[in-house]
Every structure is written in structure tokens, then in C-alpha cells.
């Protein structure tokens, strides 16, 4: 069985790195950064900058919950494209500082989880599988869809590359 660290920090790191790479490809295709960060598929949907924000805020909550550390506030606001890149880079730096010895002993520790107005609690392990990992993938998928919808030439390899980096060709 994988450790709590293995199923959380490296997986979320891959989500963030994939977000960075597809965002960069989107930026190369859509030269207007102000347009790019406001992309939406539907009127009632959050724009691309908020999709990035949620990936970052969720990653910071993940770190807090699996290490027992202090929360890092990420304000919800409108973000420019350079600010989106800065947020993602800062989160990668934070994720890289997480030590396995801080995480693995907390697998059965009860942690809070707020989902909209509802509050829950779960073991850190259940929290990882039930909230930050699916949330990270969901918002990464939204960013991918937003960019594809605007004609950015993304394919499955762009999405899967970071997740398959340890694979070798047969």
C-alpha cells in the first residue's frame, strides 16, 4: 500500500506542473493574457484565473492538513496571467518542502474539510482521496477544456506527460 505522502504530495505536484505546462501552451496560442484568464465555457462558471486559484488554494489546504502546519491564506480575487504563474510556482516551492516524515504519521489523524457551506471531517488519508486530489484534477480538466475550446492545440500527451514521467518505453 502506498504511503499518505506518496498519494498526496507527488500527485498534487504533477497536477500543478501539468497546469503550468498547459497554461504556457495556452499563453503561446492566445497572446492576450487578459483574455486568457477570463475564459469561461458557461456564464455561471468560474473563469480560468479562478480555476488556477482553486488548484493553488486546495494545494495549500492539502499541505496544511497532511502536515499539521499553519494555513496559508490565498485571497480570492482577479488574477493576471503573470500572477497565475506566480501562484503556481509558489505552490510548487511549498510542495517541494513537504517532508514525508511530516505526512505519513498523520494518515489516521482527523482533519477538517469544508465543501461550500458544509463542513466535514475525515482521516487525512480519506481527505486526500476525497477532496484535494479530485478537486485538483477537476480544475485542471476545466483549464484544459477552456483552452481546447479556444483552439489551443492541446492533446492527451500534453495532459498525461507529467503523470507518465516515470514510464519507460517497452
mmCIF file of N, CA and C in Angstrom, residues 39-133:
data_model
loop_
_atom_site.group_PDB
_atom_site.id
_atom_site.type_symbol
_atom_site.label_atom_id
_atom_site.label_comp_id
_atom_site.label_asym_id
_atom_site.label_seq_id
_atom_site.Cartn_x
_atom_site.Cartn_y
_atom_site.Cartn_z
ATOM 1 N N UNK A 39 -11.324 33.312 -19.611
ATOM 2 C CA UNK A 39 -12.034 32.301 -20.390
ATOM 3 C C UNK A 39 -13.035 31.544 -19.529
ATOM 4 N N UNK A 40 -14.219 31.316 -20.115
ATOM 5 C CA UNK A 40 -15.288 30.534 -19.483
ATOM 6 C C UNK A 40 -15.955 29.695 -20.562
ATOM 7 N N UNK A 41 -16.544 28.602 -20.169
ATOM 8 C CA UNK A 41 -17.357 27.809 -21.086
ATOM 9 C C UNK A 41 -18.823 28.223 -20.951
ATOM 10 N N UNK A 42 -19.238 28.525 -19.731
ATOM 11 C CA UNK A 42 -20.625 28.909 -19.454
ATOM 12 C C UNK A 42 -20.631 30.140 -18.557
ATOM 13 N N UNK A 43 -21.706 30.915 -18.643
ATOM 14 C CA UNK A 43 -21.790 32.162 -17.881
ATOM 15 C C UNK A 43 -21.696 31.955 -16.373
ATOM 16 N N UNK A 44 -22.214 30.833 -15.875
ATOM 17 C CA UNK A 44 -22.219 30.615 -14.430
ATOM 18 C C UNK A 44 -20.969 29.891 -13.934
ATOM 19 N N UNK A 45 -19.970 29.814 -14.775
ATOM 20 C CA UNK A 45 -18.729 29.102 -14.449
ATOM 21 C C UNK A 45 -17.656 30.100 -14.022
ATOM 22 N N UNK A 46 -16.754 29.656 -13.178
ATOM 23 C CA UNK A 46 -15.616 30.491 -12.802
ATOM 24 C C UNK A 46 -14.629 30.551 -13.968
ATOM 25 N N UNK A 47 -14.012 31.721 -14.199
ATOM 26 C CA UNK A 47 -13.052 31.851 -15.298
ATOM 27 C C UNK A 47 -11.731 31.150 -14.980
ATOM 28 N N UNK A 48 -10.879 31.090 -15.977
ATOM 29 C CA UNK A 48 -9.616 30.362 -15.880
ATOM 30 C C UNK A 48 -8.773 30.801 -14.680
ATOM 31 N N UNK A 49 -8.688 32.092 -14.402
ATOM 32 C CA UNK A 49 -7.854 32.519 -13.268
ATOM 33 C C UNK A 49 -8.359 31.944 -11.953
ATOM 34 N N UNK A 50 -9.670 31.789 -11.813
ATOM 35 C CA UNK A 50 -10.235 31.208 -10.583
ATOM 36 C C UNK A 50 -10.004 29.698 -10.546
ATOM 37 N N UNK A 51 -9.942 29.062 -11.717
ATOM 38 C CA UNK A 51 -9.606 27.639 -11.768
ATOM 39 C C UNK A 51 -8.183 27.434 -11.224
ATOM 40 N N UNK A 52 -7.272 28.310 -11.642
ATOM 41 C CA UNK A 52 -5.897 28.262 -11.124
ATOM 42 C C UNK A 52 -5.904 28.534 -9.627
ATOM 43 N N UNK A 53 -6.627 29.568 -9.216
ATOM 44 C CA UNK A 53 -6.725 29.917 -7.792
ATOM 45 C C UNK A 53 -7.160 28.715 -6.960
ATOM 46 N N UNK A 54 -8.175 27.985 -7.416
ATOM 47 C CA UNK A 54 -8.692 26.851 -6.650
ATOM 48 C C UNK A 54 -7.652 25.737 -6.569
ATOM 49 N N UNK A 55 -6.919 25.492 -7.650
ATOM 50 C CA UNK A 55 -5.842 24.498 -7.598
ATOM 51 C C UNK A 55 -4.825 24.902 -6.532
ATOM 52 N N UNK A 56 -4.467 26.169 -6.501
ATOM 53 C CA UNK A 56 -3.467 26.642 -5.542
ATOM 54 C C UNK A 56 -4.013 26.611 -4.118
ATOM 55 N N UNK A 57 -5.193 27.150 -3.904
ATOM 56 C CA UNK A 57 -5.766 27.172 -2.555
ATOM 57 C C UNK A 57 -5.975 25.757 -2.019
ATOM 58 N N UNK A 58 -6.420 24.851 -2.870
ATOM 59 C CA UNK A 58 -6.623 23.459 -2.462
ATOM 60 C C UNK A 58 -5.289 22.791 -2.150
ATOM 61 N N UNK A 59 -4.264 23.071 -2.949
ATOM 62 C CA UNK A 59 -2.926 22.524 -2.679
ATOM 63 C C UNK A 59 -2.384 22.992 -1.344
ATOM 64 N N UNK A 60 -2.627 24.251 -1.038
ATOM 65 C CA UNK A 60 -2.161 24.779 0.263
ATOM 66 C C UNK A 60 -2.927 24.148 1.423
ATOM 67 N N UNK A 61 -4.221 23.922 1.237
ATOM 68 C CA UNK A 61 -5.002 23.226 2.276
ATOM 69 C C UNK A 61 -4.505 21.793 2.437
ATOM 70 N N UNK A 62 -4.182 21.153 1.325
ATOM 71 C CA UNK A 62 -3.630 19.798 1.374
ATOM 72 C C UNK A 62 -2.378 19.775 2.240
ATOM 73 N N UNK A 63 -1.457 20.683 1.966
ATOM 74 C CA UNK A 63 -0.211 20.738 2.744
ATOM 75 C C UNK A 63 -0.519 20.934 4.223
ATOM 76 N N UNK A 64 -1.391 21.876 4.512
ATOM 77 C CA UNK A 64 -1.757 22.162 5.905
ATOM 78 C C UNK A 64 -2.324 20.922 6.586
ATOM 79 N N UNK A 65 -3.249 20.224 5.920
ATOM 80 C CA UNK A 65 -3.941 19.109 6.546
ATOM 81 C C UNK A 65 -3.040 17.895 6.720
ATOM 82 N N UNK A 66 -2.151 17.627 5.751
ATOM 83 C CA UNK A 66 -1.335 16.416 5.869
ATOM 84 C C UNK A 66 -0.061 16.629 6.683
ATOM 85 N N UNK A 67 0.296 17.887 6.958
ATOM 86 C CA UNK A 67 1.484 18.146 7.778
ATOM 87 C C UNK A 67 1.131 18.661 9.168
ATOM 88 N N UNK A 68 -0.095 19.134 9.345
ATOM 89 C CA UNK A 68 -0.466 19.747 10.613
ATOM 90 C C UNK A 68 0.050 21.171 10.707
ATOM 91 N N UNK A 69 0.477 21.721 9.590
ATOM 92 C CA UNK A 69 1.037 23.080 9.561
ATOM 93 C C UNK A 69 -0.023 24.152 9.631
ATOM 94 N N UNK A 70 0.460 25.369 9.576
ATOM 95 C CA UNK A 70 -0.418 26.533 9.624
ATOM 96 C C UNK A 70 -1.030 26.785 8.247
ATOM 97 N N UNK A 71 -2.271 27.261 8.231
ATOM 98 C CA UNK A 71 -2.896 27.566 6.939
ATOM 99 C C UNK A 71 -2.210 28.755 6.253
ATOM 100 N N UNK A 72 -2.134 28.691 4.935
ATOM 101 C CA UNK A 72 -1.608 29.792 4.132
ATOM 102 C C UNK A 72 -2.787 30.405 3.408
ATOM 103 N N UNK A 73 -3.030 31.676 3.652
ATOM 104 C CA UNK A 73 -4.171 32.343 3.037
ATOM 105 C C UNK A 73 -3.863 32.673 1.579
ATOM 106 N N UNK A 74 -4.766 32.311 0.714
ATOM 107 C CA UNK A 74 -4.698 32.672 -0.699
ATOM 108 C C UNK A 74 -5.975 33.442 -0.995
ATOM 109 N N UNK A 75 -5.875 34.762 -1.159
ATOM 110 C CA UNK A 75 -7.107 35.533 -1.350
ATOM 111 C C UNK A 75 -7.764 35.277 -2.704
ATOM 112 N N UNK A 76 -9.081 35.158 -2.701
ATOM 113 C CA UNK A 76 -9.855 35.036 -3.939
ATOM 114 C C UNK A 76 -9.985 36.436 -4.520
ATOM 115 N N UNK A 77 -9.433 36.618 -5.684
ATOM 116 C CA UNK A 77 -9.510 37.900 -6.384
ATOM 117 C C UNK A 77 -9.296 37.634 -7.858
ATOM 118 N N UNK A 78 -9.311 38.681 -8.651
ATOM 119 C CA UNK A 78 -8.974 38.529 -10.064
ATOM 120 C C UNK A 78 -7.454 38.467 -10.174
ATOM 121 N N UNK A 79 -6.973 37.474 -10.910
ATOM 122 C CA UNK A 79 -5.533 37.286 -11.091
ATOM 123 C C UNK A 79 -5.152 37.500 -12.549
ATOM 124 N N UNK A 80 -4.049 38.184 -12.759
ATOM 125 C CA UNK A 80 -3.497 38.333 -14.106
ATOM 126 C C UNK A 80 -2.770 37.038 -14.463
ATOM 127 N N UNK A 81 -2.419 36.890 -15.716
ATOM 128 C CA UNK A 81 -1.685 35.697 -16.137
ATOM 129 C C UNK A 81 -0.349 35.584 -15.400
ATOM 130 N N UNK A 82 0.451 36.667 -15.298
ATOM 131 C CA UNK A 82 1.693 36.533 -14.524
ATOM 132 C C UNK A 82 1.444 36.139 -13.070
ATOM 133 N N UNK A 83 0.376 36.642 -12.475
ATOM 134 C CA UNK A 83 0.054 36.269 -11.093
ATOM 135 C C UNK A 83 -0.342 34.795 -11.000
ATOM 136 N N UNK A 84 -1.037 34.276 -12.006
ATOM 137 C CA UNK A 84 -1.376 32.844 -12.024
ATOM 138 C C UNK A 84 -0.101 32.012 -12.042
ATOM 139 N N UNK A 85 0.847 32.413 -12.883
ATOM 140 C CA UNK A 85 2.128 31.703 -12.933
ATOM 141 C C UNK A 85 2.854 31.780 -11.588
ATOM 142 N N UNK A 86 2.835 32.950 -10.964
ATOM 143 C CA UNK A 86 3.489 33.129 -9.653
ATOM 144 C C UNK A 86 2.845 32.244 -8.592
ATOM 145 N N UNK A 87 1.521 32.183 -8.580
ATOM 146 C CA UNK A 87 0.816 31.334 -7.613
ATOM 147 C C UNK A 87 1.207 29.873 -7.770
ATOM 148 N N UNK A 88 1.229 29.404 -9.010
ATOM 149 C CA UNK A 88 1.577 28.009 -9.266
ATOM 150 C C UNK A 88 3.021 27.718 -8.885
ATOM 151 N N UNK A 89 3.925 28.628 -9.206
ATOM 152 C CA UNK A 89 5.341 28.441 -8.875
ATOM 153 C C UNK A 89 5.543 28.437 -7.354
ATOM 154 N N UNK A 90 4.851 29.328 -6.659
ATOM 155 C CA UNK A 90 4.950 29.372 -5.198
ATOM 156 C C UNK A 90 4.425 28.078 -4.580
ATOM 157 N N UNK A 91 3.327 27.553 -5.116
ATOM 158 C CA UNK A 91 2.789 26.296 -4.595
ATOM 159 C C UNK A 91 3.770 25.156 -4.831
ATOM 160 N N UNK A 92 4.388 25.111 -6.001
ATOM 161 C CA UNK A 92 5.392 24.065 -6.250
ATOM 162 C C UNK A 92 6.516 24.140 -5.226
ATOM 163 N N UNK A 93 6.958 25.340 -4.913
ATOM 164 C CA UNK A 93 8.015 25.502 -3.904
ATOM 165 C C UNK A 93 7.549 24.991 -2.548
ATOM 166 N N UNK A 94 6.304 25.284 -2.191
ATOM 167 C CA UNK A 94 5.756 24.816 -0.915
ATOM 168 C C UNK A 94 5.647 23.292 -0.895
ATOM 169 N N UNK A 95 5.167 22.718 -1.987
ATOM 170 C CA UNK A 95 5.046 21.261 -2.066
ATOM 171 C C UNK A 95 6.410 20.584 -1.963
ATOM 172 N N UNK A 96 7.430 21.188 -2.552
ATOM 173 C CA UNK A 96 8.769 20.584 -2.542
ATOM 174 C C UNK A 96 9.391 20.570 -1.148
ATOM 175 N N UNK A 97 8.889 21.389 -0.250
ATOM 176 C CA UNK A 97 9.425 21.459 1.119
ATOM 177 C C UNK A 97 8.753 20.475 2.077
ATOM 178 N N UNK A 98 7.686 19.836 1.623
ATOM 179 C CA UNK A 98 6.970 18.897 2.495
ATOM 180 C C UNK A 98 7.803 17.631 2.645
ATOM 181 N N UNK A 99 8.023 17.245 3.886
ATOM 182 C CA UNK A 99 8.823 16.062 4.191
ATOM 183 C C UNK A 99 7.904 14.883 4.496
ATOM 184 N N UNK A 100 8.245 13.749 3.917
ATOM 185 C CA UNK A 100 7.462 12.522 4.120
ATOM 186 C C UNK A 100 7.238 12.245 5.610
ATOM 187 N N UNK A 101 8.236 12.513 6.438
ATOM 188 C CA UNK A 101 8.119 12.218 7.872
ATOM 189 C C UNK A 101 7.067 13.084 8.558
ATOM 190 N N UNK A 102 6.690 14.208 7.932
ATOM 191 C CA UNK A 102 5.624 15.044 8.476
ATOM 192 C C UNK A 102 4.249 14.481 8.114
ATOM 193 N N UNK A 103 4.184 13.770 7.005
ATOM 194 C CA UNK A 103 2.901 13.380 6.424
ATOM 195 C C UNK A 103 2.459 11.983 6.843
ATOM 196 N N UNK A 104 3.302 10.996 6.648
ATOM 197 C CA UNK A 104 2.883 9.608 6.832
ATOM 198 C C UNK A 104 2.295 9.302 8.203
ATOM 199 N N UNK A 105 2.836 9.857 9.292
ATOM 200 C CA UNK A 105 2.235 9.559 10.595
ATOM 201 C C UNK A 105 0.821 10.132 10.782
ATOM 202 N N UNK A 106 0.411 11.029 9.905
ATOM 203 C CA UNK A 106 -0.891 11.691 10.064
ATOM 204 C C UNK A 106 -2.020 11.007 9.294
ATOM 205 N N UNK A 107 -1.761 9.862 8.700
ATOM 206 C CA UNK A 107 -2.756 9.200 7.841
ATOM 207 C C UNK A 107 -4.104 9.019 8.530
ATOM 208 N N UNK A 108 -4.110 8.693 9.806
ATOM 209 C CA UNK A 108 -5.379 8.455 10.503
ATOM 210 C C UNK A 108 -5.838 9.657 11.334
ATOM 211 N N UNK A 109 -5.094 10.743 11.293
ATOM 212 C CA UNK A 109 -5.469 11.953 12.019
ATOM 213 C C UNK A 109 -6.716 12.556 11.403
ATOM 214 N N UNK A 110 -7.674 12.927 12.227
ATOM 215 C CA UNK A 110 -8.895 13.542 11.730
ATOM 216 C C UNK A 110 -8.617 14.990 11.341
ATOM 217 N N UNK A 111 -9.041 15.371 10.144
ATOM 218 C CA UNK A 111 -8.831 16.731 9.647
ATOM 219 C C UNK A 111 -10.151 17.312 9.171
ATOM 220 N N UNK A 112 -10.262 18.651 9.176
ATOM 221 C CA UNK A 112 -11.500 19.277 8.704
ATOM 222 C C UNK A 112 -11.515 19.404 7.181
ATOM 223 N N UNK A 113 -12.706 19.472 6.640
ATOM 224 C CA UNK A 113 -12.876 19.715 5.206
ATOM 225 C C UNK A 113 -14.158 20.515 5.023
ATOM 226 N N UNK A 114 -14.032 21.645 4.400
ATOM 227 C CA UNK A 114 -15.207 22.463 4.114
ATOM 228 C C UNK A 114 -15.472 22.381 2.618
ATOM 229 N N UNK A 115 -16.687 22.067 2.250
ATOM 230 C CA UNK A 115 -17.096 21.967 0.869
ATOM 231 C C UNK A 115 -18.301 22.877 0.701
ATOM 232 N N UNK A 116 -18.062 24.071 0.182
ATOM 233 C CA UNK A 116 -19.116 25.078 0.140
ATOM 234 C C UNK A 116 -19.485 25.439 1.567
ATOM 235 N N UNK A 117 -20.767 25.509 1.871
ATOM 236 C CA UNK A 117 -21.165 25.866 3.235
ATOM 237 C C UNK A 117 -21.117 24.681 4.210
ATOM 238 N N UNK A 118 -20.924 23.472 3.680
ATOM 239 C CA UNK A 118 -20.939 22.288 4.531
ATOM 240 C C UNK A 118 -19.550 21.976 5.074
ATOM 241 N N UNK A 119 -19.530 21.547 6.325
ATOM 242 C CA UNK A 119 -18.263 21.182 6.952
ATOM 243 C C UNK A 119 -18.268 19.688 7.265
ATOM 244 N N UNK A 120 -17.123 19.067 7.004
ATOM 245 C CA UNK A 120 -16.958 17.636 7.214
ATOM 246 C C UNK A 120 -15.672 17.399 7.980
ATOM 247 N N UNK A 121 -15.476 16.171 8.409
ATOM 248 C CA UNK A 121 -14.192 15.749 8.951
ATOM 249 C C UNK A 121 -13.930 14.341 8.455
ATOM 250 N N UNK A 122 -12.656 14.032 8.298
ATOM 251 C CA UNK A 122 -12.265 12.726 7.772
ATOM 252 C C UNK A 122 -10.835 12.467 8.197
ATOM 253 N N UNK A 123 -10.403 11.218 8.078
ATOM 254 C CA UNK A 123 -8.986 10.942 8.307
ATOM 255 C C UNK A 123 -8.206 11.673 7.213
ATOM 256 N N UNK A 124 -6.965 11.990 7.482
ATOM 257 C CA UNK A 124 -6.144 12.682 6.481
ATOM 258 C C UNK A 124 -6.092 11.869 5.188
ATOM 259 N N UNK A 125 -5.998 10.555 5.306
ATOM 260 C CA UNK A 125 -5.961 9.692 4.113
ATOM 261 C C UNK A 125 -7.259 9.816 3.309
ATOM 262 N N UNK A 126 -8.408 9.700 3.981
ATOM 263 C CA UNK A 126 -9.687 9.831 3.284
ATOM 264 C C UNK A 126 -9.854 11.235 2.702
ATOM 265 N N UNK A 127 -9.398 12.238 3.440
ATOM 266 C CA UNK A 127 -9.442 13.621 2.952
ATOM 267 C C UNK A 127 -8.669 13.748 1.634
ATOM 268 N N UNK A 128 -7.446 13.214 1.598
ATOM 269 C CA UNK A 128 -6.613 13.301 0.394
ATOM 270 C C UNK A 128 -7.333 12.695 -0.798
ATOM 271 N N UNK A 129 -7.888 11.491 -0.624
ATOM 272 C CA UNK A 129 -8.565 10.811 -1.729
ATOM 273 C C UNK A 129 -9.911 11.437 -2.078
ATOM 274 N N UNK A 130 -10.560 12.055 -1.097
ATOM 275 C CA UNK A 130 -11.910 12.556 -1.306
ATOM 276 C C UNK A 130 -12.023 14.018 -1.652
ATOM 277 N N UNK A 131 -10.979 14.810 -1.395
ATOM 278 C CA UNK A 131 -11.132 16.239 -1.672
ATOM 279 C C UNK A 131 -10.010 16.841 -2.525
ATOM 280 N N UNK A 132 -8.778 16.984 -2.039
ATOM 281 C CA UNK A 132 -7.799 17.734 -2.842
ATOM 282 C C UNK A 132 -7.407 17.064 -4.157
ATOM 283 N N UNK A 133 -7.279 15.747 -4.172
ATOM 284 C CA UNK A 133 -6.885 15.100 -5.427
ATOM 285 C C UNK A 133 -8.005 15.222 -6.469
#
